Coordinates of C-alpha atoms in Angstrom, one line a residue:
M102 CA 7.2 1.0 22.7
I103 CA 4.5 3.0 23.0
G104 CA 4.7 6.2 20.6
P105 CA 2.7 9.6 20.7
A106 CA -0.8 10.0 19.7
L107 CA -0.6 11.5 15.7
E108 CA -3.2 12.2 14.2
R109 CA -5.5 10.1 16.5
P110 CA -9.6 10.4 15.5
G111 CA -11.8 11.3 18.2
W112 CA -14.0 7.6 18.1
L113 CA -10.6 6.1 18.4
T114 CA -9.2 8.3 21.6
A115 CA -12.7 7.1 23.1
L116 CA -12.3 3.7 22.7
A117 CA -8.9 3.4 23.6
T118 CA -9.5 5.8 27.0
S119 CA -12.6 2.9 27.4
L120 CA -10.9 0.0 26.2
A121 CA -7.9 0.8 29.2
E122 CA -10.2 1.1 31.9
S123 CA -12.8 -1.3 31.0
L124 CA -10.8 -4.2 30.3
P125 CA -8.8 -4.6 33.6
R126 CA -12.1 -4.3 35.8
L127 CA -13.7 -6.9 33.5
H128 CA -11.1 -9.3 34.1
G129 CA -10.8 -8.6 38.1
C130 CA -7.3 -6.8 37.5
P131 CA -6.4 -4.3 40.2
P132 CA -5.7 -0.6 38.9
D133 CA -2.0 -0.4 37.3
P134 CA -1.6 2.7 35.2
G135 CA 1.3 0.9 33.2
V136 CA -1.1 -2.2 32.0
G137 CA -3.6 0.8 31.4
A138 CA -1.2 3.1 29.1
V139 CA -0.6 -0.7 27.1
I140 CA -4.1 -1.2 26.1
E141 CA -4.6 2.7 25.3
A142 CA -1.7 2.6 23.3
L143 CA -2.2 -1.1 22.0
T144 CA -5.5 0.2 20.6
A145 CA -4.8 3.3 19.3
A146 CA -2.1 1.5 17.3
L147 CA -4.9 0.2 15.1
A148 CA -5.2 3.5 13.4
D149 CA -1.8 2.5 11.7
G150 CA -2.5 -0.8 11.1
Q151 CA -0.5 -2.5 14.3
L152 CA -1.4 -5.4 16.3
E153 CA 1.0 -5.5 18.7
L154 CA 3.4 -3.3 20.5
T155 CA 6.9 -3.5 21.7
L156 CA 7.1 -3.6 25.4
E157 CA 10.4 -1.2 26.3
D158 CA 9.6 -0.6 29.7
P159 CA 10.1 -4.4 32.1
S160 CA 7.4 -3.0 34.5
H161 CA 4.8 -3.3 32.1
R162 CA 6.0 -6.9 30.7
R163 CA 5.7 -8.4 34.2
A164 CA 2.6 -6.8 35.2
L165 CA 1.0 -8.0 31.9
A166 CA 2.5 -11.1 32.4
A167 CA 1.1 -11.7 35.9
S168 CA -2.6 -10.1 35.1
P169 CA -5.5 -12.4 33.7
L170 CA -5.4 -10.1 30.4
T171 CA -3.3 -12.3 29.5
A172 CA -4.3 -15.5 30.8
E173 CA -5.1 -18.7 28.5
P174 CA -7.6 -19.0 26.8
C175 CA -9.9 -16.5 27.7
G176 CA -7.2 -12.9 28.7
P177 CA -7.8 -10.7 25.6
L178 CA -4.0 -9.8 25.5
V179 CA -1.0 -12.2 24.5
L180 CA 2.6 -12.3 25.6
E181 CA 4.9 -12.9 22.8
G182 CA 8.5 -12.1 24.6
D183 CA 8.9 -8.1 24.6
R184 CA 5.8 -7.5 22.8
V185 CA 2.0 -7.8 23.4
L186 CA -1.1 -8.5 20.6
W187 CA -4.4 -8.8 20.7
R188 CA -5.3 -12.3 21.2
R189 CA -8.4 -12.5 18.3
W190 CA -5.3 -10.8 15.7
Q191 CA -2.6 -13.3 16.9
R192 CA -5.1 -16.9 16.0
Q193 CA -6.2 -14.7 12.9
R194 CA -2.7 -14.1 11.8
D195 CA -1.4 -17.3 12.8
T196 CA -4.1 -19.4 11.0
V197 CA -3.1 -17.0 7.7
L198 CA 0.6 -17.3 7.8
E199 CA 0.3 -20.9 8.5
A200 CA -2.1 -21.6 5.9
L201 CA 0.5 -19.6 3.2
I202 CA 3.2 -21.9 4.6
R203 CA 1.6 -25.1 3.4
R204 CA 0.7 -23.8 0.7
A205 CA 4.5 -23.2 -0.2
G206 CA 5.1 -26.6 0.7
A207 CA 2.8 -28.0 -1.5
A208 CA 3.7 -29.3 -4.9
A209 CA 2.1 -26.9 -8.2
V210 CA 1.4 -30.1 -9.9
D211 CA 0.9 -34.0 -8.9
P212 CA 4.5 -35.1 -9.1
G213 CA 4.3 -38.0 -11.2
H214 CA 2.4 -36.3 -13.7
Q215 CA 4.2 -33.2 -15.2
G216 CA 5.9 -31.7 -12.9
D217 CA 9.3 -34.0 -12.6
Q218 CA 12.3 -32.2 -11.9
R219 CA 14.0 -32.6 -16.3
E220 CA 10.5 -30.9 -16.7
V221 CA 10.6 -28.5 -14.9
Q222 CA 14.3 -27.8 -15.9
G223 CA 13.7 -27.3 -19.2
L224 CA 11.1 -25.0 -18.6
V225 CA 13.2 -22.6 -16.9
A226 CA 15.9 -23.0 -19.1
L227 CA 12.9 -22.1 -21.8
H228 CA 12.1 -19.1 -19.9
A229 CA 15.0 -17.9 -18.5
E230 CA 17.4 -16.0 -21.3
G231 CA 18.5 -12.7 -19.9
L232 CA 17.3 -13.8 -16.4
D233 CA 19.6 -13.1 -12.9
A234 CA 19.8 -16.7 -11.0
D235 CA 17.4 -15.2 -8.5
Q236 CA 14.9 -14.5 -11.3
R237 CA 15.4 -18.4 -12.8
R238 CA 14.6 -19.3 -8.9
A239 CA 11.7 -17.6 -9.4
V240 CA 10.7 -19.7 -12.5
A241 CA 11.4 -22.6 -11.3
A242 CA 9.6 -22.5 -7.6
V243 CA 6.4 -21.1 -9.5
L244 CA 6.2 -24.7 -11.1
R245 CA 7.5 -26.7 -8.1
H246 CA 5.3 -24.6 -5.3
R247 CA 1.5 -23.5 -4.6
L248 CA 3.3 -20.3 -3.8
V249 CA 5.0 -18.2 -4.2
L250 CA 6.6 -14.7 -2.8
L251 CA 8.7 -12.5 -4.9
E252 CA 9.8 -9.7 -3.1
G253 CA 11.7 -6.9 -4.5
G254 CA 12.7 -3.1 -4.4
P255 CA 11.8 -0.4 -7.2
G256 CA 13.6 -1.6 -10.4
T257 CA 14.6 -5.2 -9.3
G258 CA 12.2 -6.4 -12.6
K259 CA 9.9 -8.1 -10.5
T260 CA 6.7 -7.4 -13.4
S261 CA 9.5 -9.0 -15.7
T262 CA 10.3 -11.7 -13.5
V263 CA 6.7 -12.3 -13.4
A264 CA 5.9 -12.1 -16.9
R265 CA 8.3 -15.4 -17.6
M266 CA 6.7 -17.3 -14.9
L267 CA 3.4 -16.7 -16.1
A268 CA 5.1 -18.0 -19.6
A269 CA 6.0 -21.2 -18.4
V270 CA 3.0 -21.9 -16.2
R271 CA 0.9 -21.6 -19.2
L272 CA 3.3 -23.6 -21.3
Q273 CA 3.7 -26.6 -18.5
H274 CA -0.4 -26.0 -18.3
P275 CA -1.9 -24.4 -21.5
D276 CA -5.5 -24.2 -20.3
C277 CA -4.4 -22.7 -17.1
R278 CA -6.9 -20.0 -15.7
I279 CA -4.7 -17.1 -14.6
H280 CA -6.1 -13.8 -12.5
L281 CA -3.6 -10.9 -12.1
A282 CA -5.0 -8.6 -9.0
A283 CA -3.8 -6.1 -6.6
P284 CA -5.6 -4.1 -3.5
T285 CA -5.9 -1.0 -5.2
G286 CA -7.5 0.3 -8.4
K287 CA -4.4 2.4 -9.3
A288 CA -1.5 -0.4 -8.4
A289 CA -4.0 -3.2 -10.1
A290 CA -4.4 -0.3 -13.6
R291 CA -0.2 -0.3 -13.3
L292 CA -0.2 -4.2 -13.1
R293 CA -2.2 -4.6 -16.2
T294 CA -0.5 -1.6 -18.3
A295 CA 2.8 -3.8 -17.7
I296 CA 2.0 -7.1 -18.3
S297 CA -0.4 -6.5 -21.2
P298 CA 2.6 -6.5 -24.1
V299 CA 3.2 -10.1 -23.3
A300 CA -0.3 -11.1 -22.1
P301 CA -2.3 -9.0 -23.7
D302 CA -5.4 -11.9 -22.6
L303 CA -4.9 -12.2 -18.9
P304 CA -7.8 -10.5 -16.4
C305 CA -6.9 -8.1 -13.9
S306 CA -8.6 -6.2 -11.1
T307 CA -8.4 -5.3 -7.4
L308 CA -9.3 -7.7 -4.9
H309 CA -12.5 -6.4 -3.7
R310 CA -13.8 -6.8 -7.1
L311 CA -12.4 -10.5 -7.9
L312 CA -13.9 -11.6 -4.0
E313 CA -17.1 -10.0 -5.0
S314 CA -16.9 -7.6 -2.3
R315 CA -20.5 -6.6 -0.5
G316 CA -20.3 -4.6 2.0
E317 CA -19.0 -6.6 5.1
G318 CA -18.4 -10.0 3.0
F319 CA -16.9 -11.6 -0.3
G320 CA -19.4 -13.2 -2.5
R321 CA -16.8 -15.7 -3.4
N322 CA -15.6 -17.8 -0.1
R323 CA -15.0 -21.8 0.8
R324 CA -18.8 -22.7 -0.9
H325 CA -18.1 -20.3 -3.6
P326 CA -14.7 -20.8 -4.7
L327 CA -12.5 -18.6 -7.4
G328 CA -12.8 -20.8 -11.2
L329 CA -8.5 -20.4 -11.5
D330 CA -5.4 -22.0 -11.3
L331 CA -3.2 -19.0 -10.7
L332 CA -3.8 -15.9 -8.9
V333 CA -0.9 -13.1 -8.8
I334 CA -0.9 -10.1 -6.2
D335 CA 0.7 -7.0 -6.7
E336 CA 1.4 -4.3 -4.1
V337 CA 1.2 -7.6 -1.3
S338 CA 2.5 -5.0 1.1
M339 CA -1.1 -3.5 1.1
V340 CA -2.7 -6.7 2.0
D341 CA -4.0 -6.7 5.8
L342 CA -5.0 -10.0 7.7
P343 CA -8.7 -10.3 6.9
L344 CA -8.4 -9.4 2.8
M345 CA -5.4 -12.2 3.2
E346 CA -7.8 -14.2 4.8
A347 CA -11.0 -13.5 2.5
V348 CA -8.6 -14.9 -0.4
L349 CA -6.9 -18.0 0.8
E350 CA -11.1 -18.6 1.6
A351 CA -11.9 -18.5 -1.8
L352 CA -8.5 -19.9 -3.7
P353 CA -9.3 -23.9 -4.6
A354 CA -6.7 -25.8 -2.5
P355 CA -4.8 -26.4 -6.4
C356 CA -4.6 -23.0 -6.9
R357 CA -1.0 -21.4 -7.2
L358 CA -0.5 -18.1 -5.3
V359 CA 2.0 -15.6 -6.3
L360 CA 2.6 -12.6 -4.4
V361 CA 5.1 -9.8 -5.5
G362 CA 5.6 -7.0 -3.0
D363 CA 8.4 -4.9 -1.5
A364 CA 8.8 -5.3 2.4
A365 CA 9.9 -1.5 2.8
Q366 CA 6.8 -0.2 1.9
L367 CA 3.9 1.1 4.4
P368 CA 2.2 -1.7 5.4
P369 CA -1.6 -1.7 4.6
V370 CA -4.2 0.5 7.0
G371 CA -6.3 -2.1 7.9
P372 CA -5.2 -4.4 10.3
G373 CA -2.0 -6.9 10.2
P374 CA 1.0 -6.4 7.5
V375 CA 0.9 -10.3 6.2
L376 CA 3.8 -9.6 4.4
L377 CA 6.4 -7.9 7.3
E378 CA 5.3 -10.9 9.2
L379 CA 6.5 -13.1 6.4
Q380 CA 9.6 -11.7 7.4
T381 CA 10.5 -13.1 10.6
A382 CA 12.9 -15.6 10.3
S383 CA 11.5 -18.8 11.6
R384 CA 9.0 -18.0 8.6
R385 CA 11.3 -17.5 5.5
Q386 CA 13.1 -20.6 6.5
A387 CA 9.7 -22.3 6.6
L388 CA 8.9 -20.9 3.2
G389 CA 12.1 -22.3 2.0
E390 CA 12.9 -22.0 -1.9
A391 CA 9.4 -20.6 -2.2
A392 CA 10.7 -17.7 -1.3
V393 CA 12.7 -15.2 -3.5
E394 CA 13.9 -12.0 -3.1
L395 CA 15.2 -9.8 -6.7
R396 CA 18.5 -8.3 -5.4
T397 CA 19.9 -6.7 -8.6
V398 CA 18.6 -2.8 -10.1
Y399 CA 18.3 -2.5 -13.3
R400 CA 16.5 0.5 -13.8
N401 CA 18.6 3.2 -12.2
N402 CA 16.1 5.6 -11.5
G403 CA 19.2 8.1 -10.1
A404 CA 19.1 10.3 -6.8
I405 CA 15.9 9.0 -6.4
A406 CA 17.1 5.2 -6.5
A407 CA 20.0 6.0 -4.2
V408 CA 18.2 7.5 -1.8
A409 CA 15.3 4.7 -2.0
E410 CA 17.8 2.2 -1.2
R411 CA 19.3 3.9 1.5
L412 CA 16.2 4.4 3.1
R413 CA 15.4 0.8 2.4
C414 CA 18.5 -0.4 4.3
A415 CA 18.1 1.3 6.8
E416 CA 14.4 0.2 7.4
A417 CA 15.7 -3.4 7.5
D418 CA 18.4 -2.9 9.5
R419 CA 16.4 -0.9 12.3
S420 CA 19.3 1.5 12.4
P421 CA 20.0 4.9 12.6
L422 CA 20.0 7.1 9.1
G423 CA 21.5 10.8 8.8
L424 CA 20.4 11.6 5.6
E425 CA 20.7 15.6 5.3
E426 CA 24.2 15.1 4.1
Q427 CA 23.5 12.8 1.2
L428 CA 20.3 15.4 0.0
A429 CA 22.6 18.2 0.4
R430 CA 24.9 17.0 -1.4
L431 CA 22.5 16.3 -5.0
P432 CA 23.8 18.1 -7.8
A433 CA 20.8 21.0 -8.7
E434 CA 20.3 18.3 -11.8
A435 CA 19.4 15.6 -9.8
N436 CA 16.1 14.3 -10.0
L437 CA 15.3 14.5 -6.5
R438 CA 15.5 18.0 -4.9
W439 CA 15.4 19.0 -1.6
Q440 CA 14.1 22.5 0.0
Q441 CA 13.1 23.6 3.0
A442 CA 10.8 26.0 3.7
A443 CA 9.3 27.9 7.1
P444 CA 6.9 24.9 8.4
Q445 CA 4.4 28.3 9.4
R446 CA 2.6 27.9 5.8
L447 CA 2.7 25.8 2.5
P448 CA 5.9 26.4 0.6
A449 CA 5.2 28.9 -2.0
S450 CA 6.8 26.6 -4.7
L451 CA 4.5 23.5 -3.9
L452 CA 1.7 26.1 -4.0
A453 CA 2.7 27.8 -7.5
R454 CA 3.2 23.8 -9.4
L455 CA -0.2 22.6 -8.0
R456 CA -1.9 25.8 -9.9
S457 CA -0.1 25.4 -12.7
H458 CA -1.3 21.8 -12.3
Q459 CA -4.9 23.0 -11.8
A460 CA -4.9 24.7 -14.3
R461 CA -3.6 22.5 -17.1
L462 CA -6.5 20.3 -16.0
Q463 CA -9.3 22.9 -16.3
E464 CA -8.0 23.6 -19.8
L465 CA -8.0 19.8 -20.7
C466 CA -11.5 19.6 -19.2
R467 CA -12.9 22.8 -21.0
G468 CA -15.4 21.6 -23.6
L469 CA -14.2 18.0 -23.5
D470 CA -16.1 15.4 -25.8
P471 CA -17.4 12.4 -23.5
H472 CA -16.9 10.3 -26.8
D473 CA -13.0 11.7 -27.5
S474 CA -11.1 8.5 -26.1
A475 CA -7.5 10.4 -27.5
A476 CA -8.9 13.5 -25.4
I477 CA -10.1 11.5 -22.5
A478 CA -6.1 9.4 -22.4
R479 CA -4.8 12.7 -22.4
L480 CA -6.9 14.3 -19.6
L481 CA -6.3 11.0 -17.8
G482 CA -2.4 11.2 -18.2
A483 CA -2.2 14.8 -17.1
L484 CA -4.0 13.8 -13.9
D485 CA -1.3 11.1 -13.2
S486 CA 1.7 13.6 -14.4
C487 CA 1.9 15.0 -10.7
L488 CA 1.3 14.0 -7.1
V489 CA 1.3 15.9 -4.2
L490 CA 1.9 13.8 -0.9
T491 CA 2.0 15.0 2.7
S492 CA 2.4 12.6 5.8
R493 CA -0.7 14.6 7.7
R494 CA -4.3 15.1 7.1
R495 CA -4.5 17.4 9.3
G496 CA -1.8 20.6 10.1
R497 CA -0.1 23.3 8.4
W498 CA 1.2 21.1 5.8
G499 CA -1.6 18.5 6.2
V500 CA -3.8 17.5 2.7
D501 CA -6.6 19.4 4.8
A502 CA -4.7 22.9 4.6
I503 CA -3.3 22.2 0.7
H504 CA -6.8 22.2 -0.1
R505 CA -7.9 25.1 1.8
A506 CA -5.1 27.0 0.0
L507 CA -6.3 25.8 -3.5
L508 CA -10.0 25.7 -3.5
G509 CA -10.8 28.4 -0.7
E510 CA -14.3 27.6 0.9
E511 CA -15.5 25.0 -2.1
Q512 CA -13.5 22.5 -0.6
G513 CA -16.2 21.9 1.6
Q514 CA -19.1 22.1 -0.3
P515 CA -20.8 19.7 -2.7
I516 CA -19.0 18.6 -6.1
R517 CA -21.0 20.9 -7.9
A518 CA -19.2 23.8 -6.0
W519 CA -15.4 22.8 -7.2
P520 CA -13.7 24.3 -10.2
N521 CA -13.8 21.8 -13.2
G522 CA -10.6 19.6 -13.6
T523 CA -10.7 19.3 -9.6
P524 CA -9.4 16.0 -9.1
V525 CA -11.5 13.5 -7.2
L526 CA -11.2 11.0 -3.9
C527 CA -12.7 7.6 -4.1
Q528 CA -12.9 6.3 -0.5
H529 CA -15.1 3.4 -0.8
N530 CA -14.9 -0.4 -2.9
L531 CA -17.7 0.2 -4.8
S532 CA -17.6 -3.0 -7.0
E533 CA -20.8 -2.3 -9.1
L534 CA -19.3 0.4 -10.5
G535 CA -15.0 -1.3 -10.8
L536 CA -14.4 1.0 -8.3
A537 CA -11.5 0.9 -5.6
N538 CA -11.2 2.9 -2.2
G539 CA -8.2 5.3 -3.1
D540 CA -8.9 5.7 -7.2
V541 CA -8.7 9.3 -8.0
G542 CA -11.2 11.1 -11.1
L543 CA -11.9 14.1 -12.2
V544 CA -15.0 16.4 -12.2
V545 CA -15.5 17.7 -15.4
D546 CA -18.1 20.3 -16.9
R547 CA -20.5 18.4 -19.5
G548 CA -24.3 19.2 -21.0
E549 CA -26.5 17.8 -19.1
G550 CA -24.2 18.6 -16.0
R551 CA -21.3 17.6 -13.7
R552 CA -20.0 14.5 -14.2
L553 CA -17.2 12.0 -12.6
L554 CA -14.2 10.6 -15.0
F555 CA -12.1 7.8 -13.4
A556 CA -10.1 5.2 -15.0
P557 CA -10.8 1.9 -13.8
A558 CA -8.9 -0.9 -12.8
G559 CA -9.0 -3.7 -15.7
S560 CA -10.0 -1.2 -18.1
G561 CA -8.4 1.1 -21.1
D562 CA -11.6 3.7 -21.1
G563 CA -12.7 6.3 -18.9
L564 CA -15.9 5.5 -16.5
W565 CA -18.4 8.6 -16.4
I566 CA -20.4 8.5 -13.7
H567 CA -22.7 11.0 -11.6
P568 CA -21.2 12.6 -8.3
A569 CA -24.5 11.2 -6.3
Q570 CA -23.3 7.8 -7.1
L571 CA -19.7 8.7 -5.0
P572 CA -20.2 8.5 -1.3
S573 CA -18.2 11.0 1.1
P574 CA -16.1 12.7 -2.1
Q575 CA -12.6 14.1 -1.1
P576 CA -10.7 16.5 -3.4
A577 CA -7.5 14.9 -4.5
L578 CA -4.9 17.5 -5.3
A579 CA -2.5 16.0 -2.4
L580 CA -2.9 13.2 -0.7
T581 CA -1.5 11.2 2.2
I582 CA 1.4 8.7 1.3
H583 CA -1.0 5.8 3.3
K584 CA -3.6 6.8 0.1
A585 CA -1.0 7.1 -2.4
Q586 CA 0.4 3.5 -1.7
G587 CA -0.5 1.5 -5.4
S588 CA 0.1 4.8 -7.6
E589 CA 2.9 6.4 -9.2
A590 CA 3.1 9.5 -11.3
E591 CA 5.9 10.9 -13.7
E592 CA 6.7 14.2 -10.9
V593 CA 6.4 13.6 -7.3
W594 CA 6.3 16.3 -4.4
V595 CA 6.7 14.9 -0.9
L596 CA 6.0 17.2 2.5
M597 CA 7.4 15.9 5.5
P598 CA 6.2 18.2 8.2
D599 CA 7.4 16.0 11.2
S600 CA 9.0 12.7 12.0
G601 CA 6.5 12.0 15.3
R602 CA 6.5 8.6 13.7
P603 CA 10.1 6.3 12.3
V604 CA 9.6 7.8 8.6
S605 CA 11.8 5.9 6.7
R606 CA 9.2 3.9 5.3
L607 CA 6.7 6.5 4.9
L608 CA 9.8 8.3 2.9
Y609 CA 10.8 5.4 0.8
T610 CA 7.2 4.9 -0.2
A611 CA 6.6 8.2 -1.1
L612 CA 9.8 8.8 -2.9
T613 CA 9.3 5.5 -5.0
R614 CA 6.1 6.7 -6.5
A615 CA 7.9 9.1 -8.6
R616 CA 8.7 7.7 -11.9
R617 CA 10.7 10.6 -13.6
Q618 CA 11.1 13.8 -11.0
A619 CA 10.9 14.1 -7.0
Y620 CA 10.7 17.4 -4.6
L621 CA 11.5 16.9 -0.8
I622 CA 10.4 19.4 1.5
T623 CA 11.0 19.5 5.1
P624 CA 10.9 22.3 7.5
D625 CA 13.7 24.7 8.3
S626 CA 12.3 26.6 11.0
P627 CA 15.1 26.9 14.1
H628 CA 13.0 27.6 16.6
A629 CA 10.6 24.5 15.8
D630 CA 10.6 21.2 17.5
Q631 CA 13.6 19.2 17.1
R632 CA 11.7 16.3 15.7
Q633 CA 10.2 18.9 13.2
R634 CA 13.5 19.3 11.7
Q635 CA 14.8 15.9 11.6
L636 CA 15.1 13.9 8.9
P637 CA 15.4 9.5 9.6

């Protein structure tokens, strides 16, 4: 499908147009508007991390099939059925997925030594009390295979299952060197908090920090591998092809790898959704018993869970979803509340809540003692109490509009002009500071001047840095849904200003950030474009 260009950066528009003109010419193709449109759309899709497109127009497929652009081995494009993708990414994708499948098929330990069937059964029995059949299969899988894919929606017990898996491995291999990791700082911090009651000694970090990110490359690789026997990666839906390739390059062959995630979440912003690629029937079959999906929901989060499950099923089945009727029936006391507002301006209820949140953060920042760990914990806890998400950066309901409404002219000024207590977004992986792309901190006035306070993954203490150490900072009173992946908050407000792209995955990801309460706001104007008024 060749869809609309939504919030496409100017440089990407220029690149798409240039490639649509130059690639056919360089490969000796006659001019063909359909082929040019495919190249332009495929290039633009990179902004969403998509490496392929579905060709709904048969004439586009016929033109590409007859074109040198898809000729082996040098054509830059590849046809796979009714899909077209870049050859470079196809090769990288196939290499990475084949490596994962090979690792899943390899025995975790020497079958003639510790991994015999009776020992595995005994270890599973020892650590399976209170687990359902799927969770027991996961514990058995990590004892037998060098790769386990553990999937499940919110509340299905992924973290508690991982804890049992780790306990069984440590009994099987007492000296096992284990590391926990996630793609973002927020996700890594959540994983550390969840696992620490049962395994407080295990290190936890972002993947970039584990791999010793060095700008364009990593310090850990085949020549300098990680000294690990087991690596657990949470939120693997956010891992793209280049990052997964770097992980596999740095892992010793005997190291076990546990991938944990939810395939209904948004794919990574970077190119190549590894978890989605592993969902095809042939790859699931190749993974065999090393792929385990948890299906029983143990944490019932009320209306949020019910709506999220409907969105998840719709995404899995690729079926149309009429959600308005279900939302309209929600009782007033439900933990998901739906309201409609005129799309011409930001909803008043949202701005009122955000101003209250601003005031609370400012109050906690005022006179903060940088050595008072309890006060710092209260401040960081208040930061995570409310999260505002929108599907767009620009537009009347976009992140930029929210910040203009709350910060005025100060939004575009240096950090020294921002109000005390303003949340600030880290947009880079800064391994030397322990910060990751997507981490959110606070502007705090201290006696010696402005400082930024973060809570980096793997640390229970606040991290103070000078504003000059944070390149291209952005206010973070609101975030795009993509930027919020891996985060959670007690209360989440979700603005869905349009559905110009499929929104079930966006909305699912946004709502499942809420631990206690969610608010969903959609446009109500009868004069708005019909696409703006339809929920998925």
